[in-house]
Amino acid sequence: DSGVTQTPKHLITATGQRVTLRCSPRSGDLSVYWYQQSLDQGLQFLIQYYNGEERAKGNILERFSAQQFPDLHSELNLSSLELGDSALYFCASSVSEGSYNSPLHFGNGTRLTVT
Amino acid sequence: GDSVTQMEGPVTLSEEAFLTINCTYTATGYPSLFWYVQYPGEGLQLLLKATKADDKGSNKGFEATYRKETTSFHLEKGSVQVSDSAVYFCALKKAGGYQKVTFGTGTKLQVIP
């Protein structure tokens, strides 16, 4: 158990809809990362937060947004969903910003299916 | 920018065979290097890491050595088991204003009895 909790585990929704994915980081971790993993593709970095502040953006679409709350949990909002957004969405956390040798701890992901 | 290149998969091996999964990187500075493993239906888990040149990371019979001269971090295991079937990701992490983590595309390993 990594200590990172993601909910829900599965989500099925229709095109054009909006969903929210939630992540609770490991206790004590201040950094949260979001990744998208499509079928037969690697991990696409979406966005990173540190202690409530956005730190880095990757290949995140304008239809997607995220935030990290004061209690350090994070939410990823996906709107105007398209079939191509169907994927596994992973959250990961890390202990601090300065510790470059600390690993990421991943949740088990949310599988999003857009029909 | 930074990048990580892994050998293409899938890799299919018989049980007890020797495993090598190649990983090379391009990065400025002195990144830390990681191997993660993803079992079916699960998130990624840290397998091993190395934080400076010539360091060897090891765990569960897997090993990888940080080779700065060849910018490589190849994963090896002397005798694979069916339970090692998974997707393996090489990654690098750098210090800086924020911790950017760069992943390779992953290599799927299938071990057959």
CSV table of C-alpha atoms in Angstrom, one decimal:
chain,number,residue,atom,x,y,z
A,1,ASP,CA,0.0,0.0,0.0
A,2,SER,CA,1.6,3.3,-1.2
A,3,GLY,CA,-0.5,5.4,1.1
A,4,VAL,CA,-1.9,7.4,-1.8
A,5,THR,CA,-5.7,7.1,-2.2
A,6,GLN,CA,-7.5,7.8,-5.4
A,7,THR,CA,-11.3,7.9,-5.8
A,8,PRO,CA,-13.3,6.7,-7.6
A,9,LYS,CA,-11.6,3.6,-9.0
A,10,HIS,CA,-13.8,3.5,-12.1
A,11,LEU,CA,-15.8,6.2,-13.8
A,12,ILE,CA,-18.0,5.8,-16.8
A,13,THR,CA,-19.5,8.9,-18.4
A,14,ALA,CA,-20.7,10.3,-21.6
A,15,THR,CA,-19.0,12.7,-24.1
A,16,GLY,CA,-19.4,16.3,-23.2
A,17,GLN,CA,-19.7,15.6,-19.4
A,18,ARG,CA,-17.5,16.9,-16.6
A,19,VAL,CA,-15.9,14.7,-13.9
A,20,THR,CA,-13.8,15.2,-10.8
A,21,LEU,CA,-11.0,12.8,-9.8
A,22,ARG,CA,-9.8,13.0,-6.2
A,23,CYS,CA,-6.4,12.2,-4.7
A,24,SER,CA,-5.3,12.1,-1.1
A,25,PRO,CA,-1.5,12.0,-0.9
A,26,ARG,CA,0.6,10.0,1.4
A,27,SER,CA,0.8,11.4,5.0
A,28,GLY,CA,3.5,14.1,5.1
A,29,ASP,CA,3.9,14.4,1.4
A,30,LEU,CA,3.5,18.0,0.1
A,31,SER,CA,3.9,17.4,-3.7
A,32,VAL,CA,1.1,16.0,-5.8
A,33,TYR,CA,1.5,14.9,-9.4
A,34,TRP,CA,-1.1,13.9,-12.0
A,35,TYR,CA,-0.4,11.6,-14.9
A,36,GLN,CA,-2.5,10.2,-17.7
A,37,GLN,CA,-1.9,6.7,-19.0
A,38,SER,CA,-3.6,5.8,-22.2
A,39,LEU,CA,-3.8,2.3,-23.7
A,40,ASP,CA,-0.4,1.2,-25.0
A,41,GLN,CA,1.1,4.6,-24.1
A,42,GLY,CA,3.4,5.7,-21.4
A,43,LEU,CA,2.8,8.1,-18.7
A,44,GLN,CA,1.9,11.6,-19.7
A,45,PHE,CA,2.7,14.2,-17.1
A,46,LEU,CA,-0.2,16.6,-16.6
A,47,ILE,CA,0.5,18.9,-13.6
A,48,GLN,CA,2.3,19.2,-10.3
A,49,TYR,CA,1.3,21.0,-7.1
A,50,TYR,CA,3.4,21.7,-4.1
A,51,ASN,CA,1.7,22.7,-0.8
A,52,GLY,CA,-1.2,24.2,-2.6
A,53,GLU,CA,0.7,26.0,-5.4
A,54,GLU,CA,0.9,24.9,-9.0
A,55,ARG,CA,4.5,24.1,-9.8
A,56,ALA,CA,4.7,22.6,-13.2
A,57,LYS,CA,2.4,21.9,-16.2
A,58,GLY,CA,2.9,19.2,-18.7
A,59,ASN,CA,0.6,18.1,-21.5
A,60,ILE,CA,-2.6,19.2,-19.8
A,61,LEU,CA,-5.4,20.2,-22.0
A,62,GLU,CA,-7.3,23.5,-21.4
A,63,ARG,CA,-10.4,21.5,-20.7
A,64,PHE,CA,-8.6,20.0,-17.7
A,65,SER,CA,-7.8,21.8,-14.5
A,66,ALA,CA,-6.6,20.8,-11.0
A,67,GLN,CA,-6.1,22.2,-7.6
A,68,GLN,CA,-4.5,21.3,-4.3
A,69,PHE,CA,-6.4,22.2,-1.2
A,70,PRO,CA,-5.1,23.3,2.3
A,71,ASP,CA,-5.5,19.7,3.6
A,72,LEU,CA,-3.2,18.7,0.7
A,73,HIS,CA,-5.7,16.6,-1.2
A,74,SER,CA,-5.9,17.3,-4.9
A,75,GLU,CA,-8.7,17.2,-7.5
A,76,LEU,CA,-8.4,16.9,-11.2
A,77,ASN,CA,-11.3,18.3,-13.1
A,78,LEU,CA,-12.0,17.1,-16.7
A,79,SER,CA,-14.6,18.8,-18.7
A,80,SER,CA,-16.2,18.6,-22.2
A,81,LEU,CA,-15.1,15.0,-22.2
A,82,GLU,CA,-14.2,13.4,-25.5
A,83,LEU,CA,-13.8,9.7,-26.3
A,84,GLY,CA,-10.0,10.2,-26.4
A,85,ASP,CA,-9.9,11.2,-22.8
A,86,SER,CA,-10.6,7.6,-21.8
A,87,ALA,CA,-7.5,6.6,-19.8
A,88,LEU,CA,-6.1,5.7,-16.5
A,89,TYR,CA,-5.4,8.8,-14.4
A,90,PHE,CA,-2.8,8.4,-11.7
A,91,CYS,CA,-2.0,10.6,-8.8
A,92,ALA,CA,1.4,10.5,-7.2
A,93,SER,CA,2.9,12.2,-4.2
A,94,SER,CA,6.4,13.0,-3.0
A,95,VAL,CA,7.8,14.1,0.3
A,96,SER,CA,9.1,17.6,-0.5
A,97,GLU,CA,10.3,19.9,-3.1
A,98,GLY,CA,13.9,19.9,-2.2
A,99,SER,CA,14.5,16.2,-2.0
A,100,TYR,CA,15.2,15.3,-5.6
A,101,ASN,CA,16.2,11.7,-4.7
A,102,SER,CA,12.9,10.9,-3.0
A,103,PRO,CA,10.6,8.7,-5.2
A,104,LEU,CA,7.1,9.2,-6.2
A,105,HIS,CA,4.4,7.2,-4.5
A,106,PHE,CA,1.5,6.3,-6.8
A,107,GLY,CA,-2.1,5.6,-6.2
A,108,ASN,CA,-3.9,2.8,-8.0
A,109,GLY,CA,-5.5,5.2,-10.4
A,110,THR,CA,-8.9,6.1,-11.7
A,111,ARG,CA,-10.0,4.4,-14.9
A,112,LEU,CA,-12.1,6.8,-16.9
A,113,THR,CA,-14.3,5.5,-19.7
A,114,VAL,CA,-16.0,8.1,-21.9
A,115,THR,CA,-18.8,6.6,-24.1
B,1,GLY,CA,14.9,19.0,-22.6
B,2,ASP,CA,15.3,16.0,-20.4
B,3,SER,CA,14.4,12.6,-21.8
B,4,VAL,CA,14.4,8.9,-21.0
B,5,THR,CA,14.6,6.2,-23.7
B,6,GLN,CA,13.7,2.6,-23.0
B,7,MET,CA,14.0,-0.4,-25.1
B,8,GLU,CA,10.8,-1.4,-27.0
B,9,GLY,CA,8.7,-4.1,-25.6
B,10,PRO,CA,7.1,-6.5,-25.1
B,11,VAL,CA,9.9,-8.7,-23.9
B,12,THR,CA,9.1,-12.3,-23.5
B,13,LEU,CA,11.3,-14.6,-21.5
B,14,SER,CA,11.2,-18.1,-20.1
B,15,GLU,CA,11.3,-18.5,-16.4
B,16,GLU,CA,14.9,-18.4,-14.9
B,17,ALA,CA,16.2,-16.5,-17.9
B,18,PHE,CA,18.4,-13.5,-17.6
B,19,LEU,CA,16.8,-10.1,-18.0
B,20,THR,CA,18.1,-6.8,-19.3
B,21,ILE,CA,16.0,-3.8,-20.0
B,22,ASN,CA,17.9,-0.9,-21.5
B,23,CYS,CA,17.4,2.6,-20.3
B,24,THR,CA,19.4,5.7,-21.4
B,25,TYR,CA,18.8,9.3,-20.5
B,26,THR,CA,19.5,12.8,-21.5
B,27,ALA,CA,19.6,15.5,-18.8
B,28,THR,CA,21.6,18.4,-17.7
B,29,GLY,CA,23.0,18.3,-14.2
B,30,TYR,CA,23.0,15.3,-11.9
B,31,PRO,CA,19.6,13.6,-11.9
B,32,SER,CA,18.5,10.8,-9.7
B,33,LEU,CA,17.5,7.7,-11.6
B,34,PHE,CA,14.6,5.3,-10.8
B,35,TRP,CA,13.0,2.1,-11.9
B,36,TYR,CA,9.3,1.7,-11.3
B,37,VAL,CA,7.2,-1.5,-11.8
B,38,GLN,CA,3.5,-1.6,-12.7
B,39,TYR,CA,1.7,-4.8,-12.1
B,40,PRO,CA,-1.6,-5.4,-13.9
B,41,GLY,CA,-4.4,-3.2,-12.5
B,42,GLU,CA,-2.1,-1.4,-10.1
B,43,GLY,CA,-0.2,1.9,-9.9
B,44,LEU,CA,3.5,2.2,-10.3
B,45,GLN,CA,5.7,1.1,-7.4
B,46,LEU,CA,9.3,2.1,-6.8
B,47,LEU,CA,11.6,-0.9,-7.6
B,48,LEU,CA,15.0,0.7,-7.1
B,49,LYS,CA,16.9,4.0,-7.3
B,50,ALA,CA,20.4,5.4,-7.6
B,51,THR,CA,21.2,9.0,-6.8
B,52,LYS,CA,24.8,9.5,-8.1
B,53,ALA,CA,27.2,8.1,-10.6
B,54,ASP,CA,28.4,4.5,-10.1
B,55,ASP,CA,25.7,3.9,-7.5
B,56,LYS,CA,24.0,0.6,-7.8
B,57,GLY,CA,20.3,0.2,-6.8
B,58,SER,CA,19.0,-3.2,-6.0
B,59,ASN,CA,15.8,-4.8,-4.8
B,60,LYS,CA,14.1,-8.2,-5.1
B,61,GLY,CA,16.9,-9.5,-7.2
B,62,PHE,CA,16.8,-6.6,-9.7
B,63,GLU,CA,19.9,-4.3,-10.1
B,64,ALA,CA,20.8,-1.2,-12.0
B,65,THR,CA,24.0,0.9,-12.0
B,66,TYR,CA,24.1,4.6,-12.7
B,67,ARG,CA,26.5,5.0,-15.5
B,68,LYS,CA,27.2,8.7,-16.1
B,69,GLU,CA,29.8,8.1,-18.9
B,70,THR,CA,27.2,6.2,-21.0
B,71,THR,CA,24.1,8.0,-19.5
B,72,SER,CA,22.5,4.6,-18.8
B,73,PHE,CA,20.7,2.8,-16.1
B,74,HIS,CA,20.0,-0.7,-17.4
B,75,LEU,CA,17.8,-3.0,-15.3
B,76,GLU,CA,19.0,-6.5,-14.8
B,77,LYS,CA,17.9,-9.7,-13.1
B,78,GLY,CA,19.7,-13.0,-13.1
B,79,SER,CA,16.7,-15.3,-13.0
B,80,VAL,CA,13.2,-14.0,-13.8
B,81,GLN,CA,10.0,-15.5,-12.4
B,82,VAL,CA,6.5,-15.6,-13.7
B,83,SER,CA,5.6,-13.1,-11.0
B,84,ASP,CA,8.0,-10.5,-12.5
B,85,SER,CA,5.6,-10.1,-15.4
B,86,ALA,CA,4.8,-6.4,-15.4
B,87,VAL,CA,5.6,-3.1,-17.1
B,88,TYR,CA,8.8,-1.5,-16.1
B,89,PHE,CA,9.4,2.3,-16.3
B,90,CYS,CA,12.7,4.1,-16.1
B,91,ALA,CA,12.6,7.6,-14.8
B,92,LEU,CA,14.8,10.5,-13.8
B,93,LYS,CA,14.3,13.3,-11.3
B,94,LYS,CA,16.1,16.5,-11.0
B,95,ALA,CA,16.5,19.1,-8.3
B,96,GLY,CA,15.5,22.6,-9.0
B,97,GLY,CA,12.7,25.0,-8.3
B,98,TYR,CA,10.4,22.1,-8.6
B,99,GLN,CA,10.9,18.4,-8.9
B,100,LYS,CA,10.4,17.5,-12.5
B,101,VAL,CA,10.1,13.7,-13.1
B,102,THR,CA,10.6,12.3,-16.6
B,103,PHE,CA,9.5,8.8,-17.4
B,104,GLY,CA,10.4,6.5,-20.2
B,105,THR,CA,7.6,4.9,-22.2
B,106,GLY,CA,7.7,1.6,-20.3
B,107,THR,CA,8.7,-1.9,-21.2
B,108,LYS,CA,6.3,-4.8,-20.9
B,109,LEU,CA,7.9,-8.0,-19.6
B,110,GLN,CA,6.1,-11.3,-19.9
B,111,VAL,CA,7.7,-14.4,-18.3
B,112,ILE,CA,6.4,-17.7,-19.4
B,113,PRO,CA,6.7,-21.0,-17.3
